[in-house]
Short mmCIF file of C-alpha atoms in Angstrom, two decimals:
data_model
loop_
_atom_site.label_atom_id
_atom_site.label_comp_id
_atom_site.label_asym_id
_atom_site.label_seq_id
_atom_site.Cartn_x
_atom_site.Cartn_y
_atom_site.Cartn_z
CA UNK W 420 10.41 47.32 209.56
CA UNK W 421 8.46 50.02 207.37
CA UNK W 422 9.36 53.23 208.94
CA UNK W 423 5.73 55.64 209.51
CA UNK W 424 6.61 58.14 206.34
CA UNK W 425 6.82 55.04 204.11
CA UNK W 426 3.75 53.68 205.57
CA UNK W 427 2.08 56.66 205.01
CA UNK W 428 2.87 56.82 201.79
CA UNK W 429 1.82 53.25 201.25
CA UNK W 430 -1.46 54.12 202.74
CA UNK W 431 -1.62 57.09 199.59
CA UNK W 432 -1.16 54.81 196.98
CA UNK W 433 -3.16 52.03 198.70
CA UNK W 434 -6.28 54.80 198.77
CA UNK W 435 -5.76 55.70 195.02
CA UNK W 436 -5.41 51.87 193.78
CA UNK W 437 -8.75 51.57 196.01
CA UNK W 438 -10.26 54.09 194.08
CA UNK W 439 -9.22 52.75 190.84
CA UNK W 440 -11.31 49.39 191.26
CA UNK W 441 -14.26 51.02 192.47
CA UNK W 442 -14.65 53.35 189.79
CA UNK W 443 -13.68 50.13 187.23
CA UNK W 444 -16.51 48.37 188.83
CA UNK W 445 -18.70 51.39 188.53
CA UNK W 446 -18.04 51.27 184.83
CA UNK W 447 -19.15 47.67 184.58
CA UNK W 448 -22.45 47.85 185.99
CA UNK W 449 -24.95 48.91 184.42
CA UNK W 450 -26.53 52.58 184.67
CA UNK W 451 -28.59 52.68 187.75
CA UNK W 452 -30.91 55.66 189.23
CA UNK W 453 -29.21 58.04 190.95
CA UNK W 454 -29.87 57.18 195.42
CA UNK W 455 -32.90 59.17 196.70
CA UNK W 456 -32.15 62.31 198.79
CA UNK W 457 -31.31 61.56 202.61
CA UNK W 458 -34.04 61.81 204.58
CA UNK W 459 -31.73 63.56 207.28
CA UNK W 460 -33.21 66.80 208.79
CA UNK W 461 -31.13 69.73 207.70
CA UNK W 462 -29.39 71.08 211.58
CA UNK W 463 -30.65 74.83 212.58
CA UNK W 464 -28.55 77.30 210.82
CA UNK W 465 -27.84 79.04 214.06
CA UNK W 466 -26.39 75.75 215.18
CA UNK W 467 -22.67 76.46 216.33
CA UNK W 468 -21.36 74.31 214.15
CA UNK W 469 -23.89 74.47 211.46
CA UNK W 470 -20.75 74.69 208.11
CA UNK W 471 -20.01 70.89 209.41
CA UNK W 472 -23.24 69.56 210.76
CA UNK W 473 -24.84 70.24 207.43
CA UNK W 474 -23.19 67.52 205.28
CA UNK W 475 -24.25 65.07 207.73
CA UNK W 476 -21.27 63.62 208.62
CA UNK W 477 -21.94 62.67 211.98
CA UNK W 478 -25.28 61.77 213.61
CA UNK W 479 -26.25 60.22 216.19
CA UNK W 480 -28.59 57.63 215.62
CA UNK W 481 -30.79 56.54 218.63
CA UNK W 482 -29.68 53.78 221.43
CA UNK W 483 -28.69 50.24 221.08
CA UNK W 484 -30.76 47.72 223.09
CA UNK W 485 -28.54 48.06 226.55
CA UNK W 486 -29.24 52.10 226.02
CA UNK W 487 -25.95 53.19 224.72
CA UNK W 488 -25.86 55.70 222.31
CA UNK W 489 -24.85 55.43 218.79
CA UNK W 490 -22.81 58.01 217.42
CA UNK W 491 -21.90 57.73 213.40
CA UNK W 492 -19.38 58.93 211.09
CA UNK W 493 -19.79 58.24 207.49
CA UNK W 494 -17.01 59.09 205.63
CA UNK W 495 -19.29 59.14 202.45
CA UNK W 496 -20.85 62.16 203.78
CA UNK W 497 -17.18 64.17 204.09
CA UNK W 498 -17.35 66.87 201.10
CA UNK W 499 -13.85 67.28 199.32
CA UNK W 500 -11.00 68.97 201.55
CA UNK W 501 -10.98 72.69 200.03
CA UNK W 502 -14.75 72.68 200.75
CA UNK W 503 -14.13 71.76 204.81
CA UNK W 504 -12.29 73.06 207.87
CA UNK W 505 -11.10 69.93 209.34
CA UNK W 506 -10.26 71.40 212.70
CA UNK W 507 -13.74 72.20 212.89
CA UNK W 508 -14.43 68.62 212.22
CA UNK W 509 -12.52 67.63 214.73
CA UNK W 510 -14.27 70.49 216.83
CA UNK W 511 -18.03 69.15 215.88
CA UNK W 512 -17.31 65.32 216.30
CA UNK W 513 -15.97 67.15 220.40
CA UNK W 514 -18.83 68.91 220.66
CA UNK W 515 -21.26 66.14 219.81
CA UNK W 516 -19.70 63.62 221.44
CA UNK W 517 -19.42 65.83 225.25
CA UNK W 518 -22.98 65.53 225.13
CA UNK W 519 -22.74 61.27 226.08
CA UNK W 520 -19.62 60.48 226.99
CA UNK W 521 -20.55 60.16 230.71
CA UNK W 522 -22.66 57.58 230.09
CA UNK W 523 -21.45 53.80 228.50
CA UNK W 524 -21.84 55.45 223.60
CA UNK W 525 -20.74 53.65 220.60
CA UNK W 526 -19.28 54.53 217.78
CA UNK W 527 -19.53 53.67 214.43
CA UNK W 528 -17.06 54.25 211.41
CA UNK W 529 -18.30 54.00 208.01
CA UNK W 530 -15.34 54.05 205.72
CA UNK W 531 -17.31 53.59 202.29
CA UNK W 532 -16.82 56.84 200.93
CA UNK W 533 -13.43 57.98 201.74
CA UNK W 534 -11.15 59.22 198.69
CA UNK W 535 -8.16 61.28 198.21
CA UNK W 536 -10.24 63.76 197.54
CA UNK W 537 -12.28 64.31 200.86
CA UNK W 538 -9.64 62.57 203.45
CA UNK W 539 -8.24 64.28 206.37
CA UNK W 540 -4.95 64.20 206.51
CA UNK W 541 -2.93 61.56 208.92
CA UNK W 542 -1.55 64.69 210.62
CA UNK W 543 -5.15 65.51 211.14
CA UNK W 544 -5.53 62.23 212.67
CA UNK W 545 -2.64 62.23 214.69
CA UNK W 546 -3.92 65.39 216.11
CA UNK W 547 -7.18 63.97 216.60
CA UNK W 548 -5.93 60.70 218.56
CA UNK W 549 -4.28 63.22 220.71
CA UNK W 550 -6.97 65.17 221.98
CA UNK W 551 -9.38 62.40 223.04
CA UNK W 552 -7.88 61.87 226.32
CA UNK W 553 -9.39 59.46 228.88
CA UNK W 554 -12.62 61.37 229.23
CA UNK W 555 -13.65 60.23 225.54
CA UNK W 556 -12.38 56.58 225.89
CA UNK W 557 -13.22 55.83 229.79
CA UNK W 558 -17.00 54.87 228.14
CA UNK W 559 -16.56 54.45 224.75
CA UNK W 560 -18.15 50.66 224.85
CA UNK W 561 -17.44 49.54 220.90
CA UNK W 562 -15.91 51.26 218.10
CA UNK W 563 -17.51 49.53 214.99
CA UNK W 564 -15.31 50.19 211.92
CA UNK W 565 -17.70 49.03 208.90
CA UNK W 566 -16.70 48.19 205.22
CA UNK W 567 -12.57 48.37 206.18
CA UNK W 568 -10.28 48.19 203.55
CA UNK W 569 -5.91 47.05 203.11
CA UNK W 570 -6.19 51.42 203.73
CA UNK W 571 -7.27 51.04 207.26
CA UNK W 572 -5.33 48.21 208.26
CA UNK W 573 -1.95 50.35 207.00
CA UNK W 574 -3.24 53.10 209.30
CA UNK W 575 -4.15 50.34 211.84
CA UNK W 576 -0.28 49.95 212.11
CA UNK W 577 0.91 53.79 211.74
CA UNK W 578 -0.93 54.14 214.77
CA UNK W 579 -0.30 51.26 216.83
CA UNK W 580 2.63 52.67 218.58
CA UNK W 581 0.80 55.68 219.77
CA UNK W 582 -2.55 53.37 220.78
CA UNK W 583 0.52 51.11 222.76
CA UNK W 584 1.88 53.74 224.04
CA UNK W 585 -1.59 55.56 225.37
CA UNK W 586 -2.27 51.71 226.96
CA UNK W 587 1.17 51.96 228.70
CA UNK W 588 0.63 55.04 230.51
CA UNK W 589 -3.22 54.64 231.26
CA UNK W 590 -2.03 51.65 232.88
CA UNK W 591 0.88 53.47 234.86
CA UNK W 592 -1.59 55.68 235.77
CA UNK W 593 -4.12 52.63 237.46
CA UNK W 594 -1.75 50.61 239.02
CA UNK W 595 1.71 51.64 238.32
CA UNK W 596 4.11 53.86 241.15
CA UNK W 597 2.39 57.76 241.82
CA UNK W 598 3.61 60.41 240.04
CA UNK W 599 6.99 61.86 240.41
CA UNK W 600 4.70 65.87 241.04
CA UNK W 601 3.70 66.65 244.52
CA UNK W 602 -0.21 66.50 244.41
CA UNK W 603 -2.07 68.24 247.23
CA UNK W 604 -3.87 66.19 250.11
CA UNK W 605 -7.02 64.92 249.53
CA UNK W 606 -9.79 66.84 250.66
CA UNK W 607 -12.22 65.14 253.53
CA UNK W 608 -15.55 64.35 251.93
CA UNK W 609 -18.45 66.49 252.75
CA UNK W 610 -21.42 66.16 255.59
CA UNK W 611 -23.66 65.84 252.60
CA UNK W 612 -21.35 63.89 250.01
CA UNK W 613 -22.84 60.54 248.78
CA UNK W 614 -20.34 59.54 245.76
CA UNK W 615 -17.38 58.28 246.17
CA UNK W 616 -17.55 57.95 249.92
CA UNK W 617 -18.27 54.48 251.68
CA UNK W 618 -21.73 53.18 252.94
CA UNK W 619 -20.52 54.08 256.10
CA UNK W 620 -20.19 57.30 256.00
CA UNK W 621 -23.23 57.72 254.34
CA UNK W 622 -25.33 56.04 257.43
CA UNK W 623 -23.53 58.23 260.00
CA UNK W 624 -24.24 61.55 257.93
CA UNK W 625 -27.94 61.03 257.51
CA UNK W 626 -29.28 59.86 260.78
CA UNK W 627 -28.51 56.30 260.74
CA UNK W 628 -30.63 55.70 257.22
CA UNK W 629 -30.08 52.11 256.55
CA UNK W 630 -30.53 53.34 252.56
CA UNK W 631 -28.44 55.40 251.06
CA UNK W 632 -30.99 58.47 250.02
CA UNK W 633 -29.64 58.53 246.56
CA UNK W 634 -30.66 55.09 246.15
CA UNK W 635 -33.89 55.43 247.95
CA UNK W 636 -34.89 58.65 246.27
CA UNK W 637 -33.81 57.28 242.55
CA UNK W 638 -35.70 54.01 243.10
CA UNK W 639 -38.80 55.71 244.21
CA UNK W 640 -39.14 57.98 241.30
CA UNK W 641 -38.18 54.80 238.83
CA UNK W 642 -40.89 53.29 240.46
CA UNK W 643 -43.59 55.80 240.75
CA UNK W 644 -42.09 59.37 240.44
CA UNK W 645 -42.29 59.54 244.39
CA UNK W 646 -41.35 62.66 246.02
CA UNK W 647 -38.85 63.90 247.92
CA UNK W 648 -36.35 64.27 244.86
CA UNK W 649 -38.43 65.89 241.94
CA UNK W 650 -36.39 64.76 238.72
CA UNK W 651 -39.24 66.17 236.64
CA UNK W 652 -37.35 69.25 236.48
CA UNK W 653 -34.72 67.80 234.40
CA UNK W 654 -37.31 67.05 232.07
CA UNK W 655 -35.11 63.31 231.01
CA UNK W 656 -36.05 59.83 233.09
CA UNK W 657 -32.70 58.30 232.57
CA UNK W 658 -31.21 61.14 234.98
CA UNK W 659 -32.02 58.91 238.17
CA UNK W 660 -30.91 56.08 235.68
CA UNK W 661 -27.81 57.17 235.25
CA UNK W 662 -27.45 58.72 238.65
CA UNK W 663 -27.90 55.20 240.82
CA UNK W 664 -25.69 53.44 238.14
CA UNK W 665 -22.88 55.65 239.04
CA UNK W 666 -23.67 55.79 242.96
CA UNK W 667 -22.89 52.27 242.64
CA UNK W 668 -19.42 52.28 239.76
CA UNK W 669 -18.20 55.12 242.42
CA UNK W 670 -18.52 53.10 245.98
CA UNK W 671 -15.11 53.12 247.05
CA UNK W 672 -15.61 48.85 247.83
CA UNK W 673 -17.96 47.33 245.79
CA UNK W 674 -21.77 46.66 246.78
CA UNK W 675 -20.73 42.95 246.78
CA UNK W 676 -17.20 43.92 248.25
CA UNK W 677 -13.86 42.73 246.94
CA UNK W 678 -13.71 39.76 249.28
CA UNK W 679 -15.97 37.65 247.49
CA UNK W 680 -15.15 38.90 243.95
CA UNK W 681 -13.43 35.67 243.52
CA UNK W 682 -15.90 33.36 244.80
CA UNK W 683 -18.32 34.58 241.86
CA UNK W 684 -15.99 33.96 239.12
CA UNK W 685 -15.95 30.62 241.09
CA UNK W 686 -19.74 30.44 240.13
CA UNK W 687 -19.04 28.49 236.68
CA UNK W 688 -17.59 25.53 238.26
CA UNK W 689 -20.56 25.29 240.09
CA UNK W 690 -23.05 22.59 238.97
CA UNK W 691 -26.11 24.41 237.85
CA UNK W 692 -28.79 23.05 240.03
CA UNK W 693 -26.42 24.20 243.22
CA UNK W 694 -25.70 27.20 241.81
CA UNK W 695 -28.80 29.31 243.78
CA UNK W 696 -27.80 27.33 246.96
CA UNK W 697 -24.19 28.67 246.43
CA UNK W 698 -25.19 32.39 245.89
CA UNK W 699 -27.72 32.37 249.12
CA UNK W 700 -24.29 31.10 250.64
CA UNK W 701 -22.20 34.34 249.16
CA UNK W 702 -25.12 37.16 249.75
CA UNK W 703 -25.20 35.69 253.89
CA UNK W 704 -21.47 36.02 254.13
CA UNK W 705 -21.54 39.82 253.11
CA UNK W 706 -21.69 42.38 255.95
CA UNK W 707 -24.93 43.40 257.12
CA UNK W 708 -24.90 46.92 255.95
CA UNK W 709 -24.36 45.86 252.53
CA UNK W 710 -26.86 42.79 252.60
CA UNK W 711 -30.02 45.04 253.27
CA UNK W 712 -28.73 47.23 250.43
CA UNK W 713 -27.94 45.11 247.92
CA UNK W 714 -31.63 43.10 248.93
CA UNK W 715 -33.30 46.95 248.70
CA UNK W 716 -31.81 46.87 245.22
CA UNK W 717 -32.53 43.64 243.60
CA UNK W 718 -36.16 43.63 245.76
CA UNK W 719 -36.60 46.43 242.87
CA UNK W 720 -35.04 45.11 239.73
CA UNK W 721 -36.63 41.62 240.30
CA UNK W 722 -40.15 43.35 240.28
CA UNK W 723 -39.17 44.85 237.10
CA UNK W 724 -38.15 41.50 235.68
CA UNK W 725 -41.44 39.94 236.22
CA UNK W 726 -42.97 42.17 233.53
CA UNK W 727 -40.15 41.27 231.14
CA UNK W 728 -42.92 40.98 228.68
CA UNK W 729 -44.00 44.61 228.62
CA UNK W 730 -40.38 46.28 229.20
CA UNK W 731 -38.07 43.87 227.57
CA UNK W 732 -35.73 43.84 230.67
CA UNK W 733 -35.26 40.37 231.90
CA UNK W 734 -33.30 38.87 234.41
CA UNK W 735 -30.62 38.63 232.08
CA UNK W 736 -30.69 41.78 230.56
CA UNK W 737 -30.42 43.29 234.02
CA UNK W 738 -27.47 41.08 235.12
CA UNK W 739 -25.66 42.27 232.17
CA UNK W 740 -26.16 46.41 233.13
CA UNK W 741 -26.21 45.92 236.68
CA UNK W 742 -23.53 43.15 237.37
CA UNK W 743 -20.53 45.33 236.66
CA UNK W 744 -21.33 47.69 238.63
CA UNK W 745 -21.53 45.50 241.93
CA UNK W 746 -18.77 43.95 241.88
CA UNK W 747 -15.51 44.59 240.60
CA UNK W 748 -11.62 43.45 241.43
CA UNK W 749 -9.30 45.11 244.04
CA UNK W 750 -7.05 45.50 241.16
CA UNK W 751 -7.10 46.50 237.38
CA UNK W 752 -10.32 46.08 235.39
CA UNK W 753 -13.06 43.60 234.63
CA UNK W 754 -12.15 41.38 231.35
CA UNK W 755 -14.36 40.09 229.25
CA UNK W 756 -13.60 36.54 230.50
CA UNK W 757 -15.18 37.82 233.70
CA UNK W 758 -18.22 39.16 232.53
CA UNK W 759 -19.92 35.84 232.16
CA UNK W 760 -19.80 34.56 236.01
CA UNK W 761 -20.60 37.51 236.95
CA UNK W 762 -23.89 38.21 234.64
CA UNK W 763 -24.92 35.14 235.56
CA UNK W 764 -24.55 35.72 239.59
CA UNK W 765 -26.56 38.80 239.04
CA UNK W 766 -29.20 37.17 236.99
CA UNK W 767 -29.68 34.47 239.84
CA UNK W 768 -30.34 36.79 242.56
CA UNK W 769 -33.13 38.63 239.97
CA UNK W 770 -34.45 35.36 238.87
CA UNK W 771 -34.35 33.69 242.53
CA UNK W 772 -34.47 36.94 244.72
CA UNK W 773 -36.84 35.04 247.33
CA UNK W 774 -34.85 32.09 247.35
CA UNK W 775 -31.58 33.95 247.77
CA UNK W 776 -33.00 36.51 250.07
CA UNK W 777 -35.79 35.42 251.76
CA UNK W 778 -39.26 36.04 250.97
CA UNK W 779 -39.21 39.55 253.36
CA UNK W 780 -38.46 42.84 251.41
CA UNK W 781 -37.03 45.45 252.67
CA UNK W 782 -38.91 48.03 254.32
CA UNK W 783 -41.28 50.40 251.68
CA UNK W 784 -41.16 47.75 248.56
CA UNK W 785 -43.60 44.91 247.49
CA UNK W 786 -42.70 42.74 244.90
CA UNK W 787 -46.70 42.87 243.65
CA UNK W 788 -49.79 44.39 244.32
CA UNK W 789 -48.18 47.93 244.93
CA UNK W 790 -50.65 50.20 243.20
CA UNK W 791 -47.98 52.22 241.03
CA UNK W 792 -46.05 49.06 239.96
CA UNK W 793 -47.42 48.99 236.42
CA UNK W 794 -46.99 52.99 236.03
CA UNK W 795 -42.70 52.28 237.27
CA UNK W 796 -43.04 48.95 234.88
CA UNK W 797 -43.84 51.08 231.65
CA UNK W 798 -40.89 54.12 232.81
CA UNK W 799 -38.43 50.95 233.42
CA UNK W 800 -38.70 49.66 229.77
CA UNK W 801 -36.74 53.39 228.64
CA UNK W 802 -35.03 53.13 231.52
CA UNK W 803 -33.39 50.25 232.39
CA UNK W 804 -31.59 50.08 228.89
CA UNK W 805 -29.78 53.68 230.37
CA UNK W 806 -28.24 52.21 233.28
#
C-alpha cells in the first residue's frame, strides 16, 4: 500500500507530466487570439478581502433551478504562489461561503488551470479539510469537480482516510453511544419558542392556535405580503422561504410523523391508479393536529402549482423541496433510494389535494378566486426554488 508521502509525491510528478502534454498540445495547434478579458466586475477595494477576491477565484454564480446557490472555484483564476497568501484563501473561500451555508449551496471545482506553479500545497489542503467542520458540509448539496485529472484522483486517495474517518465520527455523533464529557441539562424551551419544540407545545403557548404562527404568518406574506409579520424589513423574500422550510426540518417528529414513514416508501409497490386512494388512506390515519396542518400547508402549495405555467413550480418540483422536509426516519438520514417514494407522495397530495383532503380548506385559504393569488403566484416563482 503507497504510504501518503509517496503519494504525494506521485501526485508532484503526476501535476508536472500533466503540464508537459498540455503545453505539447499547445505547441501543436495553431496560433489562436488571445481569450477576451472576463467580464467579471472588479470587487470594491475596501472589500475585506479585496488582495484575493480580485483574481476572481471564487464567485458565486446565481442559483440552480431548486434555488441553491452556486459557489465556484476556478483554479485557472489562482495567480502563482509567491503572488498569494493562501491562508487568506482559505480565509475568503470562509468568508464567502458563511454567507449560504444555512441554506441547501453547491459547489463547483474547476481544476483546468492548476499548475505547480499556482497550487496550494497538500498541507494547505489538509488544513483546509480540517476547518470545514459540520457547519460547511450539513448543506453542502453537490460538490461538482469539473475537468478532473489521474492528479485528483491521487489526492482523491491521500485524503480518503481523513474523509472516512470524518464519516466515522459524524456518524458516532448521530447515532452512536453519548459522549464520554458531562454536558449540562437541557434547557426547557421558551413560552414563545416555535423551533425545535413539538406542535404541541406550540398550540398550548399561543391560545390554542390550531396553526403554528410561524407557518401562518410566512404563508400569508408568500401569498400576499399580509401583515402581522412585516418581512419587508429584511428587504429579501426568501427569508419567510427559508424560515417555514426550517420550522418544518426542525419539528422534533415529522409533519407526517415517523409512524408512517414506512408506509410511504411502501408507495412504489403500489399500482399507480390506487396510489391517490392509498395516500387519502395515510393522511386520515395521522393525528388530528397534524392533519389540519399538513392540509393548511399543501391547501397553499397546490394553489401555487396550478400556475405552474407562470412560476415554473409544479407539483413535482414542489414534492422534491418540500417532501424531505415532512417526513423523515426515526433513525439516521434519508438516502437517495428514498427520495423517490417520497417525492412522489408529496407530489400526489399537490396534484390531488381535493381528492386526498377533501374539497374544504382550511380556515383563511381559497384555492382560487382570492384577490391577491396572482400577486403570491408571481413572489412564489423566486421563492419556491429557496425552500
Amino acid at each position: 500500500m503507497t504510504s501518503p508521502p509517496d503519494l504525494e509525491k506521485l501526485a508532484e510528478i503526476e501535476l508536472q507530466r500533466e503540464e508537459e502534454e498540455e503545453e505539447e498540445q499547445q505547441r501543436r495547434l495553431p496560433d489562436r487570439p488571445p481569450p477576451p478579458p472576463s467580464s467579471t466586475l472588479s470587487p470594491d477595494p475596501s472589500h475585506p478581502y479585496y488582495d484575493v477576491a480580485r483574481h476572481g477565484i471564487i464567485q458565486v454564480s446565481g442559483d440552480d433551478k431548486y434555488g441553491r446557490k452556486l459557489i465556484i472555484f476556478s483554479s485557472c483564476c489562482l495567480p502563482p504562489s509567491h503572488q498569494l497568501n493562501h491562508r487568506r484563501l482559505l480565509e475568503y473561500l470562509k468568508f464567502t461561503l458563511d454567507q449560504y451555508v444555512e441554506m441547501d449551496y453547491i459547489l463547483v471545482y474547476f481544476h483546468y488551470g492548476l499548475k505547480s506553479s499556482n497550487k496550494p500545497s497538500l498541507r494547505w489542503l489538509r488544513e483546509a479539510f480540517g476547518e470545514f467542520d459540520r457547519k460547511y458540509k450539513k448543506n453542502l448539496k453537490t460538490l461538482y469537480v469539473v475537468h478532473p485529472t489521474n492528479f485528483i484522483r491521487i489526492v482523491w486517495n491521500i485524503f480518503k482516510p481523513l474523509i472516512r474517518h470524518d464519516e466515522k465520527l459524524r456518524a458516532a455523533q448521530d447515532g452512536g453511544p453519548p459522549p464520554s464529557v458531562k454536558t449540562p441539562p437541557a434547557r426547557p424551551p421558551l413560552p414563545t419558542q416555535q423551533f425545535g419544540v413539538s406542535l404541541q407545545y406550540i398550540r398550548e403557548k399561543n391560545k390554542a392556535a390550531v396553526i403554528p404562527p410561524v407557518m401562518s404568518h410566512t404563508v400569508a406574506y408568500l401569498k400576499d405580503k399580509g401583515k402581522p409579520v412585516n418581512f419587508d424589513l429584511y428587504h429579501d423574500v426568501h427569508v419567510p422561504a427559508v424560515i417555514l422550510k426550517t420550522f418544518l426540518r426542525e419539528l422534533p417528529d415529522p409533519l407526517l410523523t415517523f409512524r408512517v414513514y414506512n408506509q410511504i416508501q411502501d408507495i412504489l409497490y403500489v399500482e399507480s391508479s390506487l396510489r391517490v386512494t392509498r395516500c387519502k388512506q395515510i393522511i386520515e390515519s395521522l393525528p388530528e393536529h397534524n392533519f389540519i396542518v399538513l392540509k393548511y400547508l399543501l391547501c397553499f402549495l397546490h394553489m401555487v402549482s396550478q400556475e405552474s405555467i407562470t412560476n415554473k413550480m409544479s407539483a413535482s418540483n414542489l414534492a422534491c423541496v418540500f417532501g424531505v422536509n415532512l417526513v423523515w426516519p426515526r433513525q439516521g438520514s434519508i438516502s437517495l433510494t428514498a427520495l423517490t417514494p417520497i417525492n412522489i407522495f408529496t407530489e400526489i397530495l399537490i396534484e390531488h389535494f381535493h381528492s386526498v383532503f377533501g374539497s374544504r380548506c382550511p380556515p383563511g385559504q381559497k384555492t382560487r378566486g382570492d384577490k391577491n393569488h396572482h400577486l403570491m403566484i408571481n413572489h412564489m416563482s423566486f421563492v419556491a426554488y429557496s425552500l
